[in-house]
XYZ file of C-alpha atoms in Angstrom:
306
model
C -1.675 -25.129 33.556
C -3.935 -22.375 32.225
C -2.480 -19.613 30.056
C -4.676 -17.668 32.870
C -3.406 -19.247 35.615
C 0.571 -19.126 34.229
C 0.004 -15.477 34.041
C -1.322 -14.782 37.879
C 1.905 -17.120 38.999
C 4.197 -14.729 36.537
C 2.209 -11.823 38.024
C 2.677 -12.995 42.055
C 6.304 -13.557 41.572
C 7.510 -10.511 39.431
C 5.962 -6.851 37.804
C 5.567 -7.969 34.356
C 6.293 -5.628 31.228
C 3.879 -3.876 29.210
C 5.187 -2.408 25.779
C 4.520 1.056 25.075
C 2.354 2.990 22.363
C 2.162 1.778 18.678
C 0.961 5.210 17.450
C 3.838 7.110 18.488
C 6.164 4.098 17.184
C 3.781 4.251 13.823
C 4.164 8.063 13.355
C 8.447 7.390 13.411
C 8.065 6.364 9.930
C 6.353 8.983 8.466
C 3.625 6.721 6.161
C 2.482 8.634 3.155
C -1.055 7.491 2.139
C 0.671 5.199 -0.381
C 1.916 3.250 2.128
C -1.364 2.833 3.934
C -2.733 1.843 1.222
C 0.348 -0.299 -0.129
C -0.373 -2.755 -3.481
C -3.671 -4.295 -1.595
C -5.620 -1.219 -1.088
C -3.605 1.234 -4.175
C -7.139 1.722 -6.074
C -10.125 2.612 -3.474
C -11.554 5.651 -3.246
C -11.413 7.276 0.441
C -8.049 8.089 2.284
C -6.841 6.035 4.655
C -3.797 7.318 6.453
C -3.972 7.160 9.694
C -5.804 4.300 10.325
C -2.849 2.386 11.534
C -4.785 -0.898 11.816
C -4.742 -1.059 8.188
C -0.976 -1.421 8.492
C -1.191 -5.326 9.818
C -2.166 -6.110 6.504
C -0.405 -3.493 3.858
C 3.002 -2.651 6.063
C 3.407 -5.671 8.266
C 6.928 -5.665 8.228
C 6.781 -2.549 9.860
C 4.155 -3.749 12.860
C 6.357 -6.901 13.609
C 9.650 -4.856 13.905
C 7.650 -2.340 16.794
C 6.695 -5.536 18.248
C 10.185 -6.703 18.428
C 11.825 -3.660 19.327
C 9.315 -3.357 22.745
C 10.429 -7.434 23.074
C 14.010 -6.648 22.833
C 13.869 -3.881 25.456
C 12.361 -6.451 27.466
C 8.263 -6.558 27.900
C 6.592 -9.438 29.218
C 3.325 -8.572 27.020
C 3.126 -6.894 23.719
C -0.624 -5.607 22.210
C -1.720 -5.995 18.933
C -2.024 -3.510 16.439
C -6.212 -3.270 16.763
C -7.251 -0.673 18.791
C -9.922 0.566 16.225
C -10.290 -2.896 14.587
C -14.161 -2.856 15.572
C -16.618 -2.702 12.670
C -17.687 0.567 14.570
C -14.414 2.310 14.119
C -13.738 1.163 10.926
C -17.091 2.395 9.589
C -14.997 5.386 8.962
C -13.222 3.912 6.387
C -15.918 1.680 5.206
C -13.585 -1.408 5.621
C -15.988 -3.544 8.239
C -15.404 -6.317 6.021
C -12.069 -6.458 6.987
C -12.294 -6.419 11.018
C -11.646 -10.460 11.620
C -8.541 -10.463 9.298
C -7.421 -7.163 10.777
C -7.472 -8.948 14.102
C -6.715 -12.952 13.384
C -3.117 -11.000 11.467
C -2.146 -8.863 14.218
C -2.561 -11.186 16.768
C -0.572 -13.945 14.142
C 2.239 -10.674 13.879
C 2.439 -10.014 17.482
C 2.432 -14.203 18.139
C 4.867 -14.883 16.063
C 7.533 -12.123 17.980
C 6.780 -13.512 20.753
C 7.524 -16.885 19.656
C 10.973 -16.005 18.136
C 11.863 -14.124 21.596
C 10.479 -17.421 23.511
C 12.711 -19.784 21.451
C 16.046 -17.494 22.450
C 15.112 -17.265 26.014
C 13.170 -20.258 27.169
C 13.003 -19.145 30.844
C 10.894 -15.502 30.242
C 7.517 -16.435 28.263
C 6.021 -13.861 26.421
C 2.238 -13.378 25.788
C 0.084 -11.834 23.802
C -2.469 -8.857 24.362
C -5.227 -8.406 21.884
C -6.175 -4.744 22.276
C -9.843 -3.985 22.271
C -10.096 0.038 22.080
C -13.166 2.194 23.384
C -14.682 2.631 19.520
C -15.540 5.844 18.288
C -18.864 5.613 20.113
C -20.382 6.307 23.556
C -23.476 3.894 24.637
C -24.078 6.379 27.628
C -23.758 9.714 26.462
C -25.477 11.523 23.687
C -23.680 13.074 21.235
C -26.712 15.610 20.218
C -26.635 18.451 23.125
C -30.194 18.792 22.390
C -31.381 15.254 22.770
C -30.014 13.785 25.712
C -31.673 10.636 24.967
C -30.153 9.622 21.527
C -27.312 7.253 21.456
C -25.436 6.816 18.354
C -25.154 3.207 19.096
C -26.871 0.567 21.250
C -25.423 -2.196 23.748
C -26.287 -4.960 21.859
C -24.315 -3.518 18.981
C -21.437 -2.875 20.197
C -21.804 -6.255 21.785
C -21.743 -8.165 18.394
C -18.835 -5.468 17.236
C -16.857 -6.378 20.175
C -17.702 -10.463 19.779
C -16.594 -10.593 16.161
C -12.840 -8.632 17.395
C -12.367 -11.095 20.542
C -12.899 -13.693 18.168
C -9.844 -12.837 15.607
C -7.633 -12.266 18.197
C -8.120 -15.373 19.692
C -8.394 -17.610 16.883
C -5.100 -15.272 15.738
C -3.349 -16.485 18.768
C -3.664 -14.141 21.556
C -3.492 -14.605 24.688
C -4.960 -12.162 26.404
C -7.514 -10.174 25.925
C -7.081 -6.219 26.811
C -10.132 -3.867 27.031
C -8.445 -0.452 27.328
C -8.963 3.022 27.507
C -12.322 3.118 28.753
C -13.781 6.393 28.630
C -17.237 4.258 29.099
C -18.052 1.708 30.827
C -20.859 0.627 29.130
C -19.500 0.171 26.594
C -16.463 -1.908 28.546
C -19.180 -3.786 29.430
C -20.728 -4.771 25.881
C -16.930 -6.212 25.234
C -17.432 -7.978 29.152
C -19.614 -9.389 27.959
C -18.943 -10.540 24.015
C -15.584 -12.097 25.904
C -17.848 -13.820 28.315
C -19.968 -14.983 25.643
C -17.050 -16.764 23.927
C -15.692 -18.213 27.328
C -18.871 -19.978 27.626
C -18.991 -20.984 23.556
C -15.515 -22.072 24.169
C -15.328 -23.371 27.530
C -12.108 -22.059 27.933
C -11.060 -19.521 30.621
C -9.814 -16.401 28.436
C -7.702 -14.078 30.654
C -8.866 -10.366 30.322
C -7.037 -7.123 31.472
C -9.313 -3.917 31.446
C -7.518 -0.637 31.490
C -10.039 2.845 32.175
C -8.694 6.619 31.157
C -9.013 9.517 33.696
C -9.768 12.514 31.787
C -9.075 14.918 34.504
C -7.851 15.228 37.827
C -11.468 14.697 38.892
C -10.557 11.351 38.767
C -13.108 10.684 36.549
C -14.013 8.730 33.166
C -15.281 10.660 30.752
C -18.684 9.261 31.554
C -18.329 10.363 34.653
C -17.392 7.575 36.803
C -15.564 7.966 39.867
C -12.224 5.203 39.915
C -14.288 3.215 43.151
C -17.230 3.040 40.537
C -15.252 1.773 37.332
C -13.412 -0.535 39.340
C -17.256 -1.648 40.795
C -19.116 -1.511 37.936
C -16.975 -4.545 35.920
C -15.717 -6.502 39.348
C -18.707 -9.214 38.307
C -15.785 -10.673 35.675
C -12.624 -12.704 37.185
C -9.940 -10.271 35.887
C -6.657 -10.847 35.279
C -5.870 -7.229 36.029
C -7.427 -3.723 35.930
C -5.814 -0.437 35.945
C -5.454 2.959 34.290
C -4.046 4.452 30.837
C -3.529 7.615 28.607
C -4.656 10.757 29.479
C -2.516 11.750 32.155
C 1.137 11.203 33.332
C 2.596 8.730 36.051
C 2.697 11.462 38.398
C -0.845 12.669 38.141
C -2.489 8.943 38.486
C -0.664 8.074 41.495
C -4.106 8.687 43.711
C -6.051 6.672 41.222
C -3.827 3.998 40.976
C -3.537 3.920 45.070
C -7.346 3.540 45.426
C -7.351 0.655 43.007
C -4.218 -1.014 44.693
C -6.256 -0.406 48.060
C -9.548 -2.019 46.773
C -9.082 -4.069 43.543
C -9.260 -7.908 44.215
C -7.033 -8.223 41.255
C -4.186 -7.468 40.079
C -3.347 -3.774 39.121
C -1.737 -2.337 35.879
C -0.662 1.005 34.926
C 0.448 2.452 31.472
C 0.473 6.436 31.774
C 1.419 9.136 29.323
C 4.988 10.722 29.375
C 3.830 13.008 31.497
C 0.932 15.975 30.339
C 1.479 17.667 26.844
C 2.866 21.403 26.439
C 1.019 24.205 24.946
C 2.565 22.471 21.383
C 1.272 18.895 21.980
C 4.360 17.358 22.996
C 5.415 15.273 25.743
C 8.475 17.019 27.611
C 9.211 14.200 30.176
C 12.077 12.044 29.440
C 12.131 8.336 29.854
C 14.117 8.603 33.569
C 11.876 10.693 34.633
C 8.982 8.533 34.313
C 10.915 5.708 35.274
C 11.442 7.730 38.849
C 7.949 8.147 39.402
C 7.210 4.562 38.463
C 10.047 3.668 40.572
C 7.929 4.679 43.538
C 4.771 3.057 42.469
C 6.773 -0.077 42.834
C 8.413 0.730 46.084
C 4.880 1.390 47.528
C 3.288 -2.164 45.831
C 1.171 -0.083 44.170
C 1.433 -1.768 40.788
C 1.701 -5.798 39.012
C 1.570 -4.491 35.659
C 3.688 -1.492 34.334
């Protein structure tokens, strides 16, 4: 049987277990830029804290025991640490060099928890998400008020940015592939189709969860797409899942979420913030609270992925 097809039979029988953020579970530490940097990376010239990606290769002990602590409460799927890990986002650090070891080692990280938590329980399989983030750039929208026309960045590019991630993750050992937070869906579509692209190199079927952000209670992307038009606009791919992230809280997706339950012909995921931040940037909603909301998303069938 397919890794694909294991996961739809996991997914008819049972709501399967996302982990949570790796940011938040990043920021716990409190990294100095010496430890982004660590040994590797002591000598260059531009900073680099914050870009947690770079923390697969100089604090990997530190990645693999996030991974394990979202096993050990129980998730079904853990994501790699490469949500930037496009030479697009890295650009910013001038480390595009780097982007297929950044991805092959946190996909080897995050296979290698699951592989430990497989060999103590046999009976719940584990898988792997490779986490494709939106990049730093919009194919749709112009970033120059006074040329709407420009684009900082073309389809085909982001294409070949996108190709070159799928393709460390895989060969890392990932077994899913997860484009999330889509703010636009062009440029979901660029990774569409770099995944596709590999499928066909390949020949083998590569399951794919998509995940687009609500910016508002519009209930739109921030390219302006309505949730019916998202879930449209990438329906031409057999998805494993699609579904909704970040931006706002359980409570404030529910009518999102209940259009996509209503219309998808896939499965349906949700990951939402703890609720919307305070005037101070914090989350105030504790952990049963969101569980109470998501407790009726479940009641209601709303949701296979959580």
């Amino acid at each position: 049987m397919t890794t694909d097809n294991r996961l739809k039979s996991h997914i008819k029988q049972r709501i399967l277990i996302l982990d949570g953020a790796m940011g938040t579970m990043i920021q716990r530490h409190k990294l100095t830029e010496e430890d982004f940097r660590g040994t590797r990376f002591a000598h260059i010239n531009q900073k680099v804290k914050g870009n947690n990606d770079l923390l697969t290769l100089t604090q990997p002990h530190i990645i693999s025991e996030i991974h394990e602590a979202y096993l050990e409460a129980g998730s079904d799927i853990i994501e790699t640490n490469t949500f930037n890990s496009t030479s697009v986002s890295m650009a910013d650090y001038g480390m595009q060099d780097l982007v297929y070891e950044l991805n092959f080692q946190a996909a080897r990280l995050a296979r290698l928890a699951c592989e430990k938590y497989n060999a103590i329980t046999p009976g719940k399989p584990r898988f792997v998400a490779g986490a494709i983030g939106p990049t730093n750039k919009t194919a749709s929208l112009s970033p120059d008020v006074s040329s709407p026309a420009f684009r900082a960045i073309t389809f085909d590019s982001l294409k070949e940015a996108y190709h070159e991630q799928a393709k460390g993750l895989l060969d890392g050992g990932a077994d899913i592939l997860l484009v999330e937070t889509i703010f636009d869906t062009l440029n979901a579509k660029a990774a569409l189709a770099a995944i596709l692209e590999i499928q066909h190199q390949t020949g083998k079927k590569i399951p794919v969860m998509v995940s687009g952000t609500i910016t508002d209670a519009s209930g739109r992307t921030l390219s302006g797409q309505t949730t019916e038009a998202l879930l449209t606009s990438l329906s031409h791919v057999d998805l494993l899942c699609i579904g909704l992230n970040c931006a706002l809280g359980a409570e404030q997706l529910r009518p999102f979420l209940e259009i996509l339950s209503k219309m998808a012909p896939f499965a349906v995921s949700v990951y939402p913030n703890a609720g919307l931040p305070n005037q101070l940037g914090q989350y105030d909603q504790s952990a049963q609270m969101m569980a109470d909301i998501l407790e009726g998303y479940l009641n209601d069938g709303l949701v296979n992925v959580v």
